[in-house]
């Protein structure tokens, strides 16, 4: 119910003296002219005040007086079942004979002292299923009136009638109701025996019973102030419901009628006023004042009160202070009147501010913002840090046994397999414990409709066909199944039982075959045991317009979901569909189970609630529930959510999303509804193309106030009978031209083009949608949340007076002013100041959200509203950025990133991105020449953070959406885009758009171009687009192929036949896939420009020539004839397998050796090279001490008797592998890990490690040795990892001949790790060194860790001048305690012409710790002198080692406390 009339007005009216001469003025329509602000006297005419004023918040409000317009609405009806009436007052209204011996008698009573008419209906027919199908009749109206309050058990039937059950008393049934609405002149009804589907009528018509009316009240009137009080009392009596404006008018008139009847009975106005004052808790103590009041019009008093309030500094008055202010304003005007000044003159003096006013200036709360902009507080961003990561729940806690298929599901599966064609529609209805299947398939160009049920009794289908909706046409004889009976406009076909030999279950079914395109639908009902079986009271309907349908996927096994919970939800959905009350109560009951199921359990609740919010589930199934019951159920649900929010911080993000979906009144996050409801409009009205699709895309991209105008233009266009000029007039009148429509990021090119049959549906849906758009762009959702937290008093319209919501205590200082600033600026075109205010409010409220507070729920809804308003404001602000410089875009990025971080459970990466952007802004303002290069690294990292966020949504939400969606029959399109819509609705999507806008600016400023070329090879090939390179790495292409791969991690193999790999991902230049590309002469490049990448993807299947340079890739289409010569050389070079052989190594009799014993027969090149470096490199380059388990040790261990069982397991697995059963690889690795260590190996390894100064793990206990032994076995097992196995198979290496030594080194706990190529691999320039550096251990550099390393080049002629090419964007660094690493060193890693390095695993004894990196405190980034020193030292080490070997080297090393260590080197491939 709307709240806009001040609490003060109620007090005013209660304190007024009786005004007997008051009459309701009638306007030209004969309707009472109700103005709450005009003088209460018959002689005064309503005057329009020249001043329009408004008090906000808890303050006074004055309005322009208005005359009530429109048709007078009747009061509401309030019938309810009763048990007895006074027989003396009854009169028989009618007796009727029903169906022979059944008698019906209706008696009614005259209005009682409380204006209630009683209706007593009795039937000589005993039945538990007898219903009264009824409604009320207003004067000269045929449509039935449905009262808002109904007797117990009453149900709303299609919003056209009520159905109330009779009370069975043996041989008869009775029902007694009462009606207290004087405007109801009669009731009409029918009687239905629901069990027999039998109707009792009055000779084919409705029973009509006139009700006695109280006479002689039409000439009586009551003062409007008393009507207001009575209206308020009625509203309070009914539980303070939320009324629509129409309901509010009806209630107001009902209050008037009640008072009129009392006056007609002889009660005086004075007595009436006294009684109402007493009822409302007030006594009339100042009658003398009222004589004065009558002389001053109320509208002038309120305006003068407003002026006093303004002069006092707009203080927050209490209700008593408001009354006092009204009296003071009245006295001031009365004083003028007593001086002889006329009312007209007083009005003019008020307008000019000439009335003498004495007010005390109130002390204002100190504001910390200017009128146009707030001053943001300086905060430590680390105070925002959240590291609340949900732990996985044990699988048994959320898993259940697979549910056996029902007979109907088995039947459906068999028919789908039998027909073989596509399934166009599939739905299973639940009917009183039984099931009905509707399955539509399309085999061989004909449409088959299968109906099947598991009813035991015989079932007949009564059916027809339709060429348009709602039509029943007799089916042609050619489509009738055998045994069918043709009827007038329909047919009947008995379902046949399936034989036990046909199916292992018993169902009844029928198959109907229809020619394609001849009909659009098939309506039907079932007949069983003489009863009609319908779909919720209506016909079943099979939609054959399958063009827009998507087949509902099978539910699957529910992997990745809280399956037990989702199964329970699906089981209870039929109950939940009854009303919001049922749904919210069920959800509240399930919250404990959802919490116990962890992240996936709450994800299941979110998916369910969002399916509800997007109207994929039934909201109300003819079930009447009082608004306060819905509110109570919703409060219960949100209370449960609030409690979990307090106790489980790791689930807060999901809980916020659930709350925003549920909302306070089932309405949800209004900003999200913009996105959801446009899809509903398109679906409901079949308007998915053209202008509506373009508008849909714009709304998803950046909704703005323009959308309100566009929506209004569409409504005007449709109302004008589709006059397109009206559409353009509405747009142009509101400043939207065709050019503006084309200027949107998602332009609108087309004009609306609707069909006439869409008119009513579009007007209905667009009208509803307009309210959603206005709610967002007027800040209505924010205002309600603000009001709920700040307190709400003395506001209201009509009779909504005296409502009070207490403010939340202990809010931060200045917080109310901050919220007021946000509300007042919510519609600003330039949104920067608004965004600052919203985020400052979120920052202020944040500490309160982590504390216990009985009003925590209200604070959460406020924070959700603030977050949502930031999203919609930033979308509106895109236009502001059209011509903005990079600094402005970066600043907007920080604002959106802050909004996202404030809503995330685990926001560490986001916080460090935010700090990076702040540094980038500072660098740009200081005119640093590296600011754009640094900002690009922060941008890349921010993108990775968004990808990670999207992946989390996909992993947590999508499986539940698919499983539950299938169980509930949700439209497949809604399931498919579930996670996508979640992502697009949040700040992450807005942030991504800003990054896309900034990226080309940074690339241009930093001279980066659109490409990073990793392997510059000119090629010709056919374009193929793949999602992930890893998914096709084992594939062989039979023609030269240019792969455009959306995702490349860095550890993949390049498929045979591939001549180029192009990707938007950013693998390191020195990653495995990069090295492999250069070695195999495959063109490999990263494309930063999404438009260029989209163009390449659009060329799928075409043949292109790629001409890469060091910083660009030029491509062009070529003819088939050009391919033969252009690519033949490339294919011969790249496609021919190198002729390589391995020499099998033998066990040399020693389990462990020191570095002095390293030879080619004992260890691989990795170990030998590290031994060679010792004593030969400069003293400032450290070389770690090493020992090794030489070649043949693995085979020796395997042959030991203690591992006989392991050998027996491995033999069949190796046979499977030779038969190309690649799944055996994983089983072999797992089996190798079962090896036991021979005692001699343990003793020898201990001796060699201790003699070399490497600590022996066993000295710390047996468990530490077992950790070391497991690491050794993992190195051996990596011989069978997929990447290595497929790689050796491609070049036809004998895998059995591949031997693995293990290099043992003490780990240096690195500050930084690096990889040096002493010849630039991208350009081939041997005069410069190329290096990549990461923070922590080097595994993030050579492994599949996202993001870029710091990269630099250094001329060998000037090693003191390293040039940074790119700053780091890797979010993760690896760090480890003092430990030992076991490195793979095979005889197949460094063969000439084959890049085997990195194929096998190096395993540390202890697990590395993953640390989210903060580069803003890293001296390598922030300290230019430190950076120059470290990078120069790394370059010098590379140059010295290259000089030592006399050839280009690939070198790995680390930096610890400024010292350089080299851990391995190999020839650069």
CSV table of C-alpha atoms in Angstrom, one decimal, residues 76-322:
chain,number,residue,atom,x,y,z
A,76,UNK,CA,-14.2,-4.5,-1.1
A,77,UNK,CA,-16.3,-7.4,-0.1
A,78,UNK,CA,-15.4,-9.4,3.1
A,79,UNK,CA,-17.3,-12.6,3.2
A,80,UNK,CA,-16.4,-15.4,5.5
A,81,UNK,CA,-18.0,-18.7,6.6
A,82,UNK,CA,-20.1,-18.5,9.8
A,83,UNK,CA,-21.9,-21.1,11.9
A,84,UNK,CA,-25.1,-19.3,13.0
A,85,UNK,CA,-27.4,-16.4,12.4
A,86,UNK,CA,-30.4,-15.0,14.2
A,87,UNK,CA,-33.3,-16.9,12.8
A,88,UNK,CA,-35.7,-14.1,13.5
A,89,UNK,CA,-33.9,-11.7,11.1
A,90,UNK,CA,-33.8,-14.2,8.2
A,91,UNK,CA,-36.1,-14.2,5.2
A,92,UNK,CA,-36.3,-16.9,2.5
A,93,UNK,CA,-34.8,-15.6,-0.7
A,94,UNK,CA,-35.7,-18.6,-2.7
A,95,UNK,CA,-36.4,-22.4,-2.9
A,96,UNK,CA,-35.3,-24.5,-5.8
A,97,UNK,CA,-35.6,-28.1,-6.9
A,98,UNK,CA,-32.4,-29.7,-8.2
A,99,UNK,CA,-32.2,-32.9,-10.2
A,100,UNK,CA,-35.5,-34.4,-8.9
A,101,UNK,CA,-35.5,-34.9,-5.2
A,102,UNK,CA,-32.7,-32.5,-4.2
A,103,UNK,CA,-33.9,-29.2,-2.6
A,104,UNK,CA,-32.0,-26.0,-2.3
A,105,UNK,CA,-33.1,-23.2,0.1
A,106,UNK,CA,-31.4,-19.8,0.4
A,107,UNK,CA,-32.2,-17.4,3.2
A,108,UNK,CA,-30.8,-13.9,3.7
A,109,UNK,CA,-30.9,-11.5,6.7
A,110,UNK,CA,-31.3,-7.7,6.7
A,111,UNK,CA,-28.1,-5.7,7.5
A,112,UNK,CA,-27.2,-5.9,11.2
A,113,UNK,CA,-25.9,-3.0,13.3
A,114,UNK,CA,-22.6,-3.6,11.7
A,115,UNK,CA,-24.0,-3.6,8.1
A,116,UNK,CA,-23.5,-7.3,7.6
A,117,UNK,CA,-25.9,-9.3,5.4
A,118,UNK,CA,-26.0,-13.1,6.1
A,119,UNK,CA,-26.6,-15.7,3.4
A,120,UNK,CA,-27.5,-19.2,4.5
A,121,UNK,CA,-27.5,-21.9,1.7
A,122,UNK,CA,-28.8,-25.4,2.5
A,123,UNK,CA,-29.0,-28.4,0.1
A,124,UNK,CA,-30.7,-31.7,0.8
A,125,UNK,CA,-27.7,-33.5,-0.7
A,126,UNK,CA,-24.8,-35.0,1.4
A,127,UNK,CA,-21.4,-34.9,-0.2
A,128,UNK,CA,-17.8,-34.1,0.8
A,129,UNK,CA,-17.1,-32.7,-2.6
A,130,UNK,CA,-19.8,-30.1,-3.0
A,131,UNK,CA,-18.6,-26.6,-3.9
A,132,UNK,CA,-20.4,-23.2,-4.2
A,133,UNK,CA,-19.1,-21.6,-7.4
A,134,UNK,CA,-20.1,-17.9,-6.8
A,135,UNK,CA,-19.5,-14.2,-6.9
A,136,UNK,CA,-21.0,-10.9,-6.0
A,137,UNK,CA,-22.9,-8.5,-8.3
A,138,UNK,CA,-22.6,-4.7,-8.3
A,139,UNK,CA,-25.2,-2.3,-9.7
A,140,UNK,CA,-25.7,-2.8,-13.5
A,141,UNK,CA,-22.6,-4.9,-13.8
A,142,UNK,CA,-22.6,-8.4,-15.1
A,143,UNK,CA,-19.0,-9.4,-14.0
A,144,UNK,CA,-18.8,-11.1,-10.7
A,145,UNK,CA,-16.9,-9.3,-7.9
A,146,UNK,CA,-14.2,-11.4,-6.1
A,147,UNK,CA,-13.7,-10.3,-2.5
A,148,UNK,CA,-10.1,-10.0,-1.3
A,149,UNK,CA,-10.9,-11.8,1.9
A,150,UNK,CA,-12.7,-15.2,1.6
A,151,UNK,CA,-14.1,-18.0,3.8
A,152,UNK,CA,-11.7,-20.7,4.9
A,153,UNK,CA,-11.2,-23.2,2.1
A,154,UNK,CA,-12.3,-20.8,-0.6
A,155,UNK,CA,-10.2,-20.9,-3.7
A,156,UNK,CA,-9.9,-18.4,-6.6
A,157,UNK,CA,-11.0,-20.0,-9.9
A,158,UNK,CA,-9.2,-18.3,-12.8
A,159,UNK,CA,-9.9,-14.9,-11.3
A,160,UNK,CA,-13.5,-15.2,-12.4
A,161,UNK,CA,-15.2,-16.8,-9.5
A,162,UNK,CA,-14.8,-18.2,-6.0
A,163,UNK,CA,-15.2,-21.8,-5.0
A,164,UNK,CA,-16.2,-22.5,-1.4
A,165,UNK,CA,-16.8,-26.0,0.0
A,166,UNK,CA,-20.1,-26.9,1.7
A,167,UNK,CA,-20.2,-28.4,5.2
A,168,UNK,CA,-21.5,-32.0,5.0
A,169,UNK,CA,-24.0,-32.9,7.7
A,170,UNK,CA,-25.1,-36.3,6.8
A,171,UNK,CA,-28.1,-36.1,4.4
A,172,UNK,CA,-27.6,-32.5,3.7
A,173,UNK,CA,-24.9,-29.8,3.1
A,174,UNK,CA,-24.9,-26.2,4.2
A,175,UNK,CA,-22.9,-23.1,3.9
A,176,UNK,CA,-23.2,-19.7,5.6
A,177,UNK,CA,-21.4,-16.6,4.5
A,178,UNK,CA,-21.6,-12.9,5.5
A,179,UNK,CA,-21.1,-9.8,3.3
A,180,UNK,CA,-20.3,-6.4,4.8
A,181,UNK,CA,-20.0,-4.4,1.5
A,182,UNK,CA,-23.1,-2.3,1.0
A,183,UNK,CA,-22.4,-1.9,-2.7
A,184,UNK,CA,-23.0,-5.7,-3.4
A,185,UNK,CA,-26.6,-5.9,-4.4
A,186,UNK,CA,-26.8,-9.6,-5.1
A,187,UNK,CA,-24.9,-12.9,-5.3
A,188,UNK,CA,-24.9,-15.4,-8.1
A,189,UNK,CA,-23.8,-19.0,-7.9
A,190,UNK,CA,-23.8,-22.5,-9.3
A,191,UNK,CA,-23.3,-25.7,-7.3
A,192,UNK,CA,-20.7,-28.3,-8.3
A,193,UNK,CA,-20.2,-31.9,-7.2
A,194,UNK,CA,-16.5,-32.0,-7.9
A,195,UNK,CA,-16.1,-35.8,-7.5
A,196,UNK,CA,-18.8,-36.5,-10.1
A,197,UNK,CA,-18.0,-33.4,-12.2
A,198,UNK,CA,-21.7,-32.6,-12.0
A,199,UNK,CA,-23.1,-29.1,-12.1
A,200,UNK,CA,-26.4,-27.9,-10.5
A,201,UNK,CA,-27.9,-24.9,-12.3
A,202,UNK,CA,-31.1,-22.9,-12.2
A,203,UNK,CA,-32.8,-24.0,-15.5
A,204,UNK,CA,-29.4,-23.7,-17.2
A,205,UNK,CA,-28.7,-20.3,-15.7
A,206,UNK,CA,-27.0,-19.0,-12.6
A,207,UNK,CA,-28.9,-18.8,-9.3
A,208,UNK,CA,-29.4,-15.1,-8.5
A,209,UNK,CA,-30.2,-14.0,-5.0
A,210,UNK,CA,-30.8,-10.3,-4.2
A,211,UNK,CA,-29.5,-9.0,-0.9
A,212,UNK,CA,-31.5,-6.6,1.4
A,213,UNK,CA,-30.1,-3.0,1.3
A,214,UNK,CA,-30.2,-0.3,4.0
A,215,UNK,CA,-32.2,2.6,2.7
A,216,UNK,CA,-32.1,6.3,2.9
A,217,UNK,CA,-28.3,6.8,3.2
A,218,UNK,CA,-27.7,8.4,-0.1
A,219,UNK,CA,-28.6,11.9,1.2
A,220,UNK,CA,-26.3,11.6,4.2
A,221,UNK,CA,-22.6,12.7,4.2
A,222,UNK,CA,-19.7,12.6,6.6
A,223,UNK,CA,-16.6,14.8,6.8
A,224,UNK,CA,-13.6,13.6,4.8
A,225,UNK,CA,-11.3,13.7,7.8
A,226,UNK,CA,-13.5,11.0,9.5
A,227,UNK,CA,-13.4,8.9,6.3
A,228,UNK,CA,-9.6,9.0,6.4
A,229,UNK,CA,-9.6,7.8,10.0
A,230,UNK,CA,-12.1,5.0,9.3
A,231,UNK,CA,-10.0,4.0,6.3
A,232,UNK,CA,-6.9,3.8,8.5
A,233,UNK,CA,-8.7,1.8,11.1
A,234,UNK,CA,-9.9,-0.7,8.4
A,235,UNK,CA,-6.4,-0.9,7.0
A,236,UNK,CA,-4.9,-1.5,10.5
A,237,UNK,CA,-7.7,-4.1,11.2
A,238,UNK,CA,-6.7,-6.0,8.0
A,239,UNK,CA,-3.1,-6.4,8.9
A,240,UNK,CA,-1.7,-3.2,7.2
A,241,UNK,CA,-1.6,-4.9,3.8
A,242,UNK,CA,0.1,-3.4,0.8
A,243,UNK,CA,-2.7,-2.1,-1.5
A,244,UNK,CA,-2.7,-1.2,-5.2
A,245,UNK,CA,-4.0,2.3,-5.9
A,246,UNK,CA,-7.3,0.7,-7.1
A,247,UNK,CA,-7.7,-1.3,-3.9
A,248,UNK,CA,-6.9,1.8,-1.9
A,249,UNK,CA,-9.8,3.7,-3.6
A,250,UNK,CA,-12.1,0.8,-2.9
A,251,UNK,CA,-11.1,0.7,0.7
A,252,UNK,CA,-11.6,4.4,1.0
A,253,UNK,CA,-15.2,4.2,-0.4
A,254,UNK,CA,-15.9,1.2,1.9
A,255,UNK,CA,-15.0,3.3,4.9
A,256,UNK,CA,-17.3,6.0,3.7
A,257,UNK,CA,-20.2,3.6,3.3
A,258,UNK,CA,-19.7,2.3,6.9
A,259,UNK,CA,-19.8,5.8,8.3
A,260,UNK,CA,-22.8,6.8,6.2
A,261,UNK,CA,-24.8,3.8,7.5
A,262,UNK,CA,-24.0,4.8,11.1
A,263,UNK,CA,-25.1,8.4,10.4
A,264,UNK,CA,-28.3,7.0,8.8
A,265,UNK,CA,-29.0,5.1,12.0
A,266,UNK,CA,-29.0,8.4,13.9
A,267,UNK,CA,-25.5,8.6,15.2
A,268,UNK,CA,-24.3,12.2,15.2
A,269,UNK,CA,-21.1,13.4,13.5
A,270,UNK,CA,-19.8,14.6,16.9
A,271,UNK,CA,-20.4,11.2,18.5
A,272,UNK,CA,-18.8,9.5,15.5
A,273,UNK,CA,-15.7,11.7,15.8
A,274,UNK,CA,-15.4,11.0,19.5
A,275,UNK,CA,-15.7,7.3,19.0
A,276,UNK,CA,-13.1,7.2,16.2
A,277,UNK,CA,-10.8,9.4,18.3
A,278,UNK,CA,-11.1,6.9,21.1
A,279,UNK,CA,-10.6,3.9,18.9
A,280,UNK,CA,-7.4,5.4,17.6
A,281,UNK,CA,-6.0,6.2,21.0
A,282,UNK,CA,-6.6,10.0,21.1
A,283,UNK,CA,-9.0,12.2,23.0
A,284,UNK,CA,-10.5,15.4,21.8
A,285,UNK,CA,-9.1,17.9,24.3
A,286,UNK,CA,-9.1,21.2,22.5
A,287,UNK,CA,-12.5,21.9,21.0
A,288,UNK,CA,-12.0,25.6,21.2
A,289,UNK,CA,-9.1,25.5,18.7
A,290,UNK,CA,-11.2,24.1,16.0
A,291,UNK,CA,-13.4,27.1,15.6
A,292,UNK,CA,-10.2,28.9,14.6
A,293,UNK,CA,-9.0,26.1,12.4
A,294,UNK,CA,-12.1,26.2,10.2
A,295,UNK,CA,-11.1,29.6,9.0
A,296,UNK,CA,-7.7,28.7,7.5
A,297,UNK,CA,-7.6,26.3,4.5
A,298,UNK,CA,-5.5,23.2,5.3
A,299,UNK,CA,-3.4,23.5,2.1
A,300,UNK,CA,-2.2,26.9,3.3
A,301,UNK,CA,-1.4,25.6,6.7
A,302,UNK,CA,0.7,22.8,5.3
A,303,UNK,CA,2.6,25.1,2.9
A,304,UNK,CA,3.4,27.5,5.8
A,305,UNK,CA,4.5,24.5,7.9
A,306,UNK,CA,6.8,23.6,5.0
A,307,UNK,CA,8.3,27.1,4.9
A,308,UNK,CA,8.9,27.0,8.7
A,309,UNK,CA,10.6,23.6,8.3
A,310,UNK,CA,12.9,24.9,5.6
A,311,UNK,CA,13.8,28.0,7.7
A,312,UNK,CA,14.6,25.7,10.6
A,313,UNK,CA,17.1,23.8,8.5
A,314,UNK,CA,14.9,20.9,7.5
A,315,UNK,CA,15.2,19.0,10.9
A,316,UNK,CA,13.9,15.5,11.5
A,317,UNK,CA,10.8,16.2,13.6
A,318,UNK,CA,9.1,13.7,15.9
A,319,UNK,CA,5.3,13.3,15.5
A,320,UNK,CA,4.6,15.6,18.4
A,321,UNK,CA,7.0,18.2,17.0
A,322,UNK,CA,5.2,18.0,13.7
